[in-house]
mmCIF file of C-alpha atoms in Angstrom:
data_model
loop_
_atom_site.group_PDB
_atom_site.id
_atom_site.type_symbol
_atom_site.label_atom_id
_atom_site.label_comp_id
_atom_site.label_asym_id
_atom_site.label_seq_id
_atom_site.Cartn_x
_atom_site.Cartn_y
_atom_site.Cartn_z
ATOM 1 C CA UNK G 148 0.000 0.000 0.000
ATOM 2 C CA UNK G 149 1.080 3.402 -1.128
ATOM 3 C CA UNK G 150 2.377 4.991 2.527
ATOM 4 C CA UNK G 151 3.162 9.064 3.144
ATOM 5 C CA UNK G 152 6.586 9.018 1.367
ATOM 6 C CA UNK G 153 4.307 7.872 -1.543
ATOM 7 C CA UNK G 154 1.561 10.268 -1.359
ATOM 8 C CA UNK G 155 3.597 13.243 -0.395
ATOM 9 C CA UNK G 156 5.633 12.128 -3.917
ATOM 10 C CA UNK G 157 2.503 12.078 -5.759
ATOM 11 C CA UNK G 158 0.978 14.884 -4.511
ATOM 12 C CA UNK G 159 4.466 17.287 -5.739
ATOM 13 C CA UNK G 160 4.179 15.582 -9.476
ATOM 14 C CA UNK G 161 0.769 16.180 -9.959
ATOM 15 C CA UNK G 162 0.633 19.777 -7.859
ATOM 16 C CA UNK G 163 2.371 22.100 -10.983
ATOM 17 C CA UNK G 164 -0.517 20.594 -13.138
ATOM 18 C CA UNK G 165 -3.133 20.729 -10.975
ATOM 19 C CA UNK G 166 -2.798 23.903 -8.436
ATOM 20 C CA UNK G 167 -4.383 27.282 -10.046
ATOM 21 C CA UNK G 168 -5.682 25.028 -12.767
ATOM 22 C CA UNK G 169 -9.184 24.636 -13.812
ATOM 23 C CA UNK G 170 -11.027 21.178 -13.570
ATOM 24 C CA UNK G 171 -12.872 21.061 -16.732
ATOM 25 C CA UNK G 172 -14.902 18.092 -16.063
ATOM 26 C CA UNK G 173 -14.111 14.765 -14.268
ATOM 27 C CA UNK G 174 -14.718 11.403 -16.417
ATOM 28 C CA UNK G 175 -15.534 8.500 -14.192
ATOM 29 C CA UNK G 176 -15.980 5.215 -15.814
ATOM 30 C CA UNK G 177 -16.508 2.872 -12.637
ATOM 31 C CA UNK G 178 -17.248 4.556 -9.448
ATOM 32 C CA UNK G 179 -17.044 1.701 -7.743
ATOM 33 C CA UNK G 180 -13.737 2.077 -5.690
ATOM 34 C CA UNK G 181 -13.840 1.471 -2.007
ATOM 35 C CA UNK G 182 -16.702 3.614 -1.571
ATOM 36 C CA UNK G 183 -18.811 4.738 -4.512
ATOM 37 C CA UNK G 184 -16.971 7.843 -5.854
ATOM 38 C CA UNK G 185 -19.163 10.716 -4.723
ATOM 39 C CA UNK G 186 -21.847 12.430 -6.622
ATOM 40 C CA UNK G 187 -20.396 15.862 -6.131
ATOM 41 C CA UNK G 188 -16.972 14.301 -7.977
ATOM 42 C CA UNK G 189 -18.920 12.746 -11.121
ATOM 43 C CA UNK G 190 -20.764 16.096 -11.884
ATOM 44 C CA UNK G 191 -17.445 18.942 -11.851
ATOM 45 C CA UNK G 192 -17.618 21.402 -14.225
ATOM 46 C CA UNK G 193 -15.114 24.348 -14.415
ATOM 47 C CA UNK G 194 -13.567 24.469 -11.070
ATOM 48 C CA UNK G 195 -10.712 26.303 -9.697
ATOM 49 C CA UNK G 196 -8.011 23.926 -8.123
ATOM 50 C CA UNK G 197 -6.565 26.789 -5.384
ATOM 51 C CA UNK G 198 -4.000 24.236 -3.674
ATOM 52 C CA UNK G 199 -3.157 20.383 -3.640
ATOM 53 C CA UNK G 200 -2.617 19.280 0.086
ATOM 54 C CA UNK G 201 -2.124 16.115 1.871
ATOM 55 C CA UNK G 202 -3.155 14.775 5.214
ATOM 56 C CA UNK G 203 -1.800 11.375 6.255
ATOM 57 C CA UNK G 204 -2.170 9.058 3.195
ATOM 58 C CA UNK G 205 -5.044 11.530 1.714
ATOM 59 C CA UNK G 206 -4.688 13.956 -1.441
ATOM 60 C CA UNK G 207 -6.551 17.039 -0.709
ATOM 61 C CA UNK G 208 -7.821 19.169 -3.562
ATOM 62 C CA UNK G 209 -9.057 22.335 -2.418
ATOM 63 C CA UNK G 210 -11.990 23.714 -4.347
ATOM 64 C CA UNK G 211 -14.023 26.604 -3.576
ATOM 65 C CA UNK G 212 -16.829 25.006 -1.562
ATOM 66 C CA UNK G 213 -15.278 21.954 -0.773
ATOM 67 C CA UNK G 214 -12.399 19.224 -1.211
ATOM 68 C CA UNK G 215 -11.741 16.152 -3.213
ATOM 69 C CA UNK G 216 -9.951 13.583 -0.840
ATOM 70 C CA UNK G 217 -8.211 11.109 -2.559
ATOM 71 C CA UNK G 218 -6.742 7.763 -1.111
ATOM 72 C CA UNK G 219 -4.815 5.553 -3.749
ATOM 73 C CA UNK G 220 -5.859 2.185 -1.958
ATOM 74 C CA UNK G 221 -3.376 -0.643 -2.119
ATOM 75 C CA UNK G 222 -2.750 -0.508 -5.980
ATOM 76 C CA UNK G 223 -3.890 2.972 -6.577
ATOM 77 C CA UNK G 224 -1.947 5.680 -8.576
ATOM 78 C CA UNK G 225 -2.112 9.017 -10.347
ATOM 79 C CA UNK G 226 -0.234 9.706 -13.504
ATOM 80 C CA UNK G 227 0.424 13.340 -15.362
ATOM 81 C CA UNK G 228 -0.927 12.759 -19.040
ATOM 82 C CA UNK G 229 0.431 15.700 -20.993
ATOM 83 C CA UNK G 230 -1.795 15.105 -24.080
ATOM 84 C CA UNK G 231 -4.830 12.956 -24.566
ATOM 85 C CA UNK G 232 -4.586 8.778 -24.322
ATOM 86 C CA UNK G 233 -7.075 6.269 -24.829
ATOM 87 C CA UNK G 234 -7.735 4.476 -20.931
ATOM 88 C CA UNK G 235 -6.768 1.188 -20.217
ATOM 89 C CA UNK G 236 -8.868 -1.648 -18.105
ATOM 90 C CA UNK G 237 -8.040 -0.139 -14.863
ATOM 91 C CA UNK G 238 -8.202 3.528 -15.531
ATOM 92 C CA UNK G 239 -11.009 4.612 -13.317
ATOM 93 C CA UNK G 240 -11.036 8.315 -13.030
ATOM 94 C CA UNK G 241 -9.875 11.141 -15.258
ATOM 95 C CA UNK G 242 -9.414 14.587 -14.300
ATOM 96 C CA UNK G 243 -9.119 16.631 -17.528
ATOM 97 C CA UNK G 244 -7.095 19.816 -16.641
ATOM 98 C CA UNK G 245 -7.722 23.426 -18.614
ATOM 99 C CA UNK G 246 -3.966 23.365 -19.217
ATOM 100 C CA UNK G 247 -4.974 20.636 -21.500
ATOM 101 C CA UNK G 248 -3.137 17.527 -19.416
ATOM 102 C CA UNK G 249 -5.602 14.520 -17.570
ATOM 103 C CA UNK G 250 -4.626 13.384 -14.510
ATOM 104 C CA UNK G 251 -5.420 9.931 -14.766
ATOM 105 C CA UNK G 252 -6.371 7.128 -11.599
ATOM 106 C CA UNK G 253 -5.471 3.646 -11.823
ATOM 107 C CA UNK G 254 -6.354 1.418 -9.323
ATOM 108 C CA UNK G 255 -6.542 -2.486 -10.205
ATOM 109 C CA UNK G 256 -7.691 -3.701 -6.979
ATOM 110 C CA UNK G 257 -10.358 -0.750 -7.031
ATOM 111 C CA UNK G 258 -9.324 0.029 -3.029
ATOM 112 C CA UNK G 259 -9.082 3.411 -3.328
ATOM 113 C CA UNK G 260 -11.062 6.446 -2.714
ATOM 114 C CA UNK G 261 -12.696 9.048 -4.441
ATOM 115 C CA UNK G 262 -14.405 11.394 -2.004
ATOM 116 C CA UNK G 263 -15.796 15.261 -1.749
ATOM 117 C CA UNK G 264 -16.161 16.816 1.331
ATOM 118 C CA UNK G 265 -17.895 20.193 2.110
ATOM 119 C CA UNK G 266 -15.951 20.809 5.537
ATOM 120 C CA UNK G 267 -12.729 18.862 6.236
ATOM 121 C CA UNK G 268 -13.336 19.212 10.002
ATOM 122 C CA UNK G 269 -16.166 17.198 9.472
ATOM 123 C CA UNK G 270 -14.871 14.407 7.334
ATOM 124 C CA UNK G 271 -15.322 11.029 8.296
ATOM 125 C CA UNK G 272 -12.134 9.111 7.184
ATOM 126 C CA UNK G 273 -9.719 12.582 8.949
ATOM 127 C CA UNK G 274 -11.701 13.219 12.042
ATOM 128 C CA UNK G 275 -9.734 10.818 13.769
ATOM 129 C CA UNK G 276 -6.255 11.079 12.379
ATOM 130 C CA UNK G 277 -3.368 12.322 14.623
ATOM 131 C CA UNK G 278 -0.507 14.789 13.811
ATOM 132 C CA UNK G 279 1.600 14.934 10.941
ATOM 133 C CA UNK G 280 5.113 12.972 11.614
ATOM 134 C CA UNK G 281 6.747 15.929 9.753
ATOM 135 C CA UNK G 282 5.293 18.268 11.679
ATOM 136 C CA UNK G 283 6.289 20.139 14.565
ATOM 137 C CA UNK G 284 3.942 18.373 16.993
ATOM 138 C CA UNK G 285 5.382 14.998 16.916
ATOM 139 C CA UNK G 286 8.561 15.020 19.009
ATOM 140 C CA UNK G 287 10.033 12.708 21.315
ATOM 141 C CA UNK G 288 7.806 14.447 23.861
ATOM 142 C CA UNK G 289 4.854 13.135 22.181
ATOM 143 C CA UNK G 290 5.856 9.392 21.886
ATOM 144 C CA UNK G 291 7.123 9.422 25.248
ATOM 145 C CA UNK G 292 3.866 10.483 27.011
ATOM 146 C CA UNK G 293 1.671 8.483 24.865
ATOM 147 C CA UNK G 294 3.754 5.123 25.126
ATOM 148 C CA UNK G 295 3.435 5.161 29.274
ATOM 149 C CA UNK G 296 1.713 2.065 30.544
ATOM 150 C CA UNK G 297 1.346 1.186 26.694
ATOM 151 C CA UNK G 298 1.982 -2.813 26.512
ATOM 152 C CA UNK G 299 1.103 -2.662 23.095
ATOM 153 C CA UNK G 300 4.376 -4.064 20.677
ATOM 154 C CA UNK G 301 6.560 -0.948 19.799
ATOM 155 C CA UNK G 302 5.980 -1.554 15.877
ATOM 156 C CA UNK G 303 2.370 -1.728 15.511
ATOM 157 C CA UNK G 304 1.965 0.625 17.626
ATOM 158 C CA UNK G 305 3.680 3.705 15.899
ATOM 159 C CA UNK G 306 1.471 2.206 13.080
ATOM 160 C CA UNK G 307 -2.041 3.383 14.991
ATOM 161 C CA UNK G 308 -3.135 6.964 13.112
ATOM 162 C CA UNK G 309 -4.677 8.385 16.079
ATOM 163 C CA UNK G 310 -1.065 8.213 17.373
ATOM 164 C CA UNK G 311 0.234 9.579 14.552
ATOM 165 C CA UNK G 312 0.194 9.545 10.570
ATOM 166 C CA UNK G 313 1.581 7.933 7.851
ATOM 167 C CA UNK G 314 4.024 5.358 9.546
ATOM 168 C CA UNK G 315 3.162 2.410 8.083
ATOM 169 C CA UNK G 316 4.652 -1.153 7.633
ATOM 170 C CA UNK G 317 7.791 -0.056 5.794
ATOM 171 C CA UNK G 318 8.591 2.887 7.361
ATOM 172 C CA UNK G 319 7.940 1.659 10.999
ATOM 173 C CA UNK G 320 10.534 -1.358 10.534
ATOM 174 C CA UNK G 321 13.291 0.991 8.885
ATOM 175 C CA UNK G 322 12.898 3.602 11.464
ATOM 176 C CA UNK G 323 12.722 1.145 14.424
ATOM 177 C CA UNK G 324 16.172 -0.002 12.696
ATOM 178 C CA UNK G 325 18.093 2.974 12.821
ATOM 179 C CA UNK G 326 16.991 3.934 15.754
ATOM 180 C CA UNK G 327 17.929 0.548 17.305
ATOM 181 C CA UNK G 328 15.029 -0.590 18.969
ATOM 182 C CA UNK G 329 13.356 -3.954 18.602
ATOM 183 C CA UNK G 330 10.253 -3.753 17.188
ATOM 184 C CA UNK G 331 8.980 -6.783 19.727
ATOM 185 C CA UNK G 332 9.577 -4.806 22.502
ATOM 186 C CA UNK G 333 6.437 -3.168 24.994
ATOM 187 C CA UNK G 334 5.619 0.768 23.575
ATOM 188 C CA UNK G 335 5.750 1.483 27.591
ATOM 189 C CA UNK G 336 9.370 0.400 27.688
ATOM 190 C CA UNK G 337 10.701 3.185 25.427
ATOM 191 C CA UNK G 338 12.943 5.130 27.626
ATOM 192 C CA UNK G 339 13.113 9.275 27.039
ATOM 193 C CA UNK G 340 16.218 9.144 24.834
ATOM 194 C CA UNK G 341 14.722 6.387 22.683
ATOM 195 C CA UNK G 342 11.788 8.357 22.529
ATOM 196 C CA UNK G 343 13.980 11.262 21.172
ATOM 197 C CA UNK G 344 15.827 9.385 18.778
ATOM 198 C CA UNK G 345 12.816 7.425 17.796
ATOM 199 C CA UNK G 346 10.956 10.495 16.377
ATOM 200 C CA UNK G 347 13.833 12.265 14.818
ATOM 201 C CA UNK G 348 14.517 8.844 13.237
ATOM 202 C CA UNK G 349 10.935 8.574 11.877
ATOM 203 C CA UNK G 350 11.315 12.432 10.390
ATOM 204 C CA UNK G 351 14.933 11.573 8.891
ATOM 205 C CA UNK G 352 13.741 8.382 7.421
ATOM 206 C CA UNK G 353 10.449 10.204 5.689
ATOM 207 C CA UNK G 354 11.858 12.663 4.405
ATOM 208 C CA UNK G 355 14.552 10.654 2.574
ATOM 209 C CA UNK G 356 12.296 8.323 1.055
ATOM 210 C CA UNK G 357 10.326 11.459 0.141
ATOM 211 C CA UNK G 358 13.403 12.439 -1.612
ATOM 212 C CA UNK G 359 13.725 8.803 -3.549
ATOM 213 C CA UNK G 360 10.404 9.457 -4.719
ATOM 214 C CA UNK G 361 9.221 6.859 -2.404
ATOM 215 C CA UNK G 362 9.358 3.449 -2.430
ATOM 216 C CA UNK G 363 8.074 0.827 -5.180
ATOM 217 C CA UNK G 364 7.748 -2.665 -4.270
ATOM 218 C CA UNK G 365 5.071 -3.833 -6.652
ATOM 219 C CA UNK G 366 2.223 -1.324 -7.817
ATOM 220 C CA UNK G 367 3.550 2.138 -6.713
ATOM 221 C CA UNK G 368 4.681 4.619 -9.487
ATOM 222 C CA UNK G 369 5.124 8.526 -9.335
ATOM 223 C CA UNK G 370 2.989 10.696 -11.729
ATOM 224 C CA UNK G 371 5.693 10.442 -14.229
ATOM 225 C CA UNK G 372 4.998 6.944 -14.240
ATOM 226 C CA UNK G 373 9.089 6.484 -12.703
ATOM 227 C CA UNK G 374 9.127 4.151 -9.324
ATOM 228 C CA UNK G 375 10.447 4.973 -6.373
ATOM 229 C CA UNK G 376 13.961 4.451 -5.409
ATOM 230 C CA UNK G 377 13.871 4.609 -1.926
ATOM 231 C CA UNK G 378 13.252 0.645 -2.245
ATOM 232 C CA UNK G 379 17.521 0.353 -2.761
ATOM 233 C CA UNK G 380 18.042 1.473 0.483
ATOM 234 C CA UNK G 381 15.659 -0.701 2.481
ATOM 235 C CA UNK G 382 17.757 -1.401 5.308
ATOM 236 C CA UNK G 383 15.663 -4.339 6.508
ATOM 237 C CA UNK G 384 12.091 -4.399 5.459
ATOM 238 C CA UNK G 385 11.898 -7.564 2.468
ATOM 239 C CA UNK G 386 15.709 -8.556 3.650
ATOM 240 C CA UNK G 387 14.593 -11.622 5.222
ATOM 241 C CA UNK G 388 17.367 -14.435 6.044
ATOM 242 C CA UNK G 389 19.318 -11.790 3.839
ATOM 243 C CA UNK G 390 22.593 -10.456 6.347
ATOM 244 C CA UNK G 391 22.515 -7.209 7.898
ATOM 245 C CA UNK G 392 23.794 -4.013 6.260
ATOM 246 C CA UNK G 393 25.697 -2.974 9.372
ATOM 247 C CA UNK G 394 26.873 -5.768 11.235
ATOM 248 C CA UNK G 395 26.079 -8.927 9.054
ATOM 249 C CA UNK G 396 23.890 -11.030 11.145
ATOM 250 C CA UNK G 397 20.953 -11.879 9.463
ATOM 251 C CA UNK G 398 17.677 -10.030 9.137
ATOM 252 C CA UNK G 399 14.860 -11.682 11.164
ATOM 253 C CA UNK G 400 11.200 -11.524 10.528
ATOM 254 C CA UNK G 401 7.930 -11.682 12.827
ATOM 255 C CA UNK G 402 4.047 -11.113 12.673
ATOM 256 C CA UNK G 403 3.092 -8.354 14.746
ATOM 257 C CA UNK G 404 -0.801 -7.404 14.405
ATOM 258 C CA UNK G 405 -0.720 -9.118 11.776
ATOM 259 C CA UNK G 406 1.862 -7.519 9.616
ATOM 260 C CA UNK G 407 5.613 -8.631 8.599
ATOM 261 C CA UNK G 408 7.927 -7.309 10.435
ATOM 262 C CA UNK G 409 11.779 -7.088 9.849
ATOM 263 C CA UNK G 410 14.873 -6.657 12.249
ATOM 264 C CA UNK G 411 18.020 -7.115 13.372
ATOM 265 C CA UNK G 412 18.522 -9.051 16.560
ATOM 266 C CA UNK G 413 22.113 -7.828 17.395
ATOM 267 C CA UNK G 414 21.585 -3.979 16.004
ATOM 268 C CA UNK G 415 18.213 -3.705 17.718
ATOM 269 C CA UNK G 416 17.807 -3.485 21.347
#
């Protein structure tokens, strides 16, 4: 699934198209994503595009009286057509652009979201989201207070978005890597300086994949249609029985809620 490295990296390719553009009409030819596309969607006409945001793993547009939110699913992606192209099987939703470009959604699993919202204070799938990793009010602070008494496992965890975005599978095992700490290991046992290092960690680690253009391992691709190439500097997530980078012991793997999780028994503490 496309995590915030990979939104973030869609969101700059298709923002120069899209921002202080007009929407001349949206073509949708199945509707039938994870939730029907809304109504409000299917019938744009001329509309202003003021700014292209993001919020965990949602695209914002911002309209005039409202917002599209935008979630690319598991297999979902958005591609910068500079001229016209005939859609393929999976190309469910077209945004044709009064610069004359279509930015195009592909989604073969059909997971993903097309959505319009009136008041984004009100929306149902952000109401409950908590702060931005990259922003200024996730510190080590933050983690600390909210891991006390937490027995919950360390990894899944930082993976809970009412604890904080966008730190998903891949990112939580890399971070937890660098920073050294096992990803088996109680929340509530995080000391302060882990705590510290832990959420700079998660910022550095974000922000270079962000830079790599994210990370493809099997569907993602940036609106250039490029992958990410974040994916050949994986220290540990799909390294399985493979030796570590740093000290050459090799990479471990466990379930934790349910998800694949990668480490390094002699780096990680």
């Amino acid at each position: 699934m496309p995590e915030l490295p990979e939104v973030e990296t869609s969101r700059r390719g298709i923002e120069p198209w899209v921002a202080g553009q007009h929407i001349v009409r949206a073509e949708v030819r199945n509707a039938r994503l994870r939730w029907p596309v809304s109504d409000e969607i299917i019938a744009l006409r001329d509309r202003l595009v003021i700014s292209v945001q993001r919020r965990a793993k949602y695209l914002l547009l911002e309209l005039g009286d409202g917002w599209i939110i935008i979630h690319l699913g598991m297999s979902g992606s958005l591609r910068v057509l500079p001229r016209p192209a005939p859609p393929e099987k999976h190309d469910h939703v077209d945004l044709l652009m009064s610069n004359g470009c279509t930015i195009r959604y592909t989604d073969p699993r059909r997971f993903g979201a097309w959505l319009w919202s009136a008041d984004l204070a009100t929306s149902r799938v952000l109401a409950h989201l908590g702060p931005e990793p990259l922003g200024d009010e996730f510190n080590g602070r933050w983690l600390f207070d909210k891991s006390r008494n937490k027995r919950t496992l360390v990894k899944p965890w930082l993976m809970d978005n009412k604890l904080v975005v966008g730190v998903g599978n891949i990112y939580a095992s890399e971070s937890l890597f660098v920073a050294g700490i096992l990803p088996g290991r109680p929340a509530g046992t995080l000391t302060v300086a882990e705590a510290n290092l832990l959420a700079e960690t998660i910022k550095a680690v974000l922000l270079r994949s962000i830079a790599k253009g994210g990370t493809t391992l099997r569907d993602f691709m940036q609106s250039d249609g490029k992958p990410g190439y974040f994916v050949q500097e994986l220290q540990v997530y799909g390294r399985g029985g493979e030796n570590c980078r740093v000290c050459g012991t090799p990479i471990q793997t466990a379930k934790h809620g349910q998800r694949s999780t990668f480490f390094c028994p002699r780096c990680q503490h």
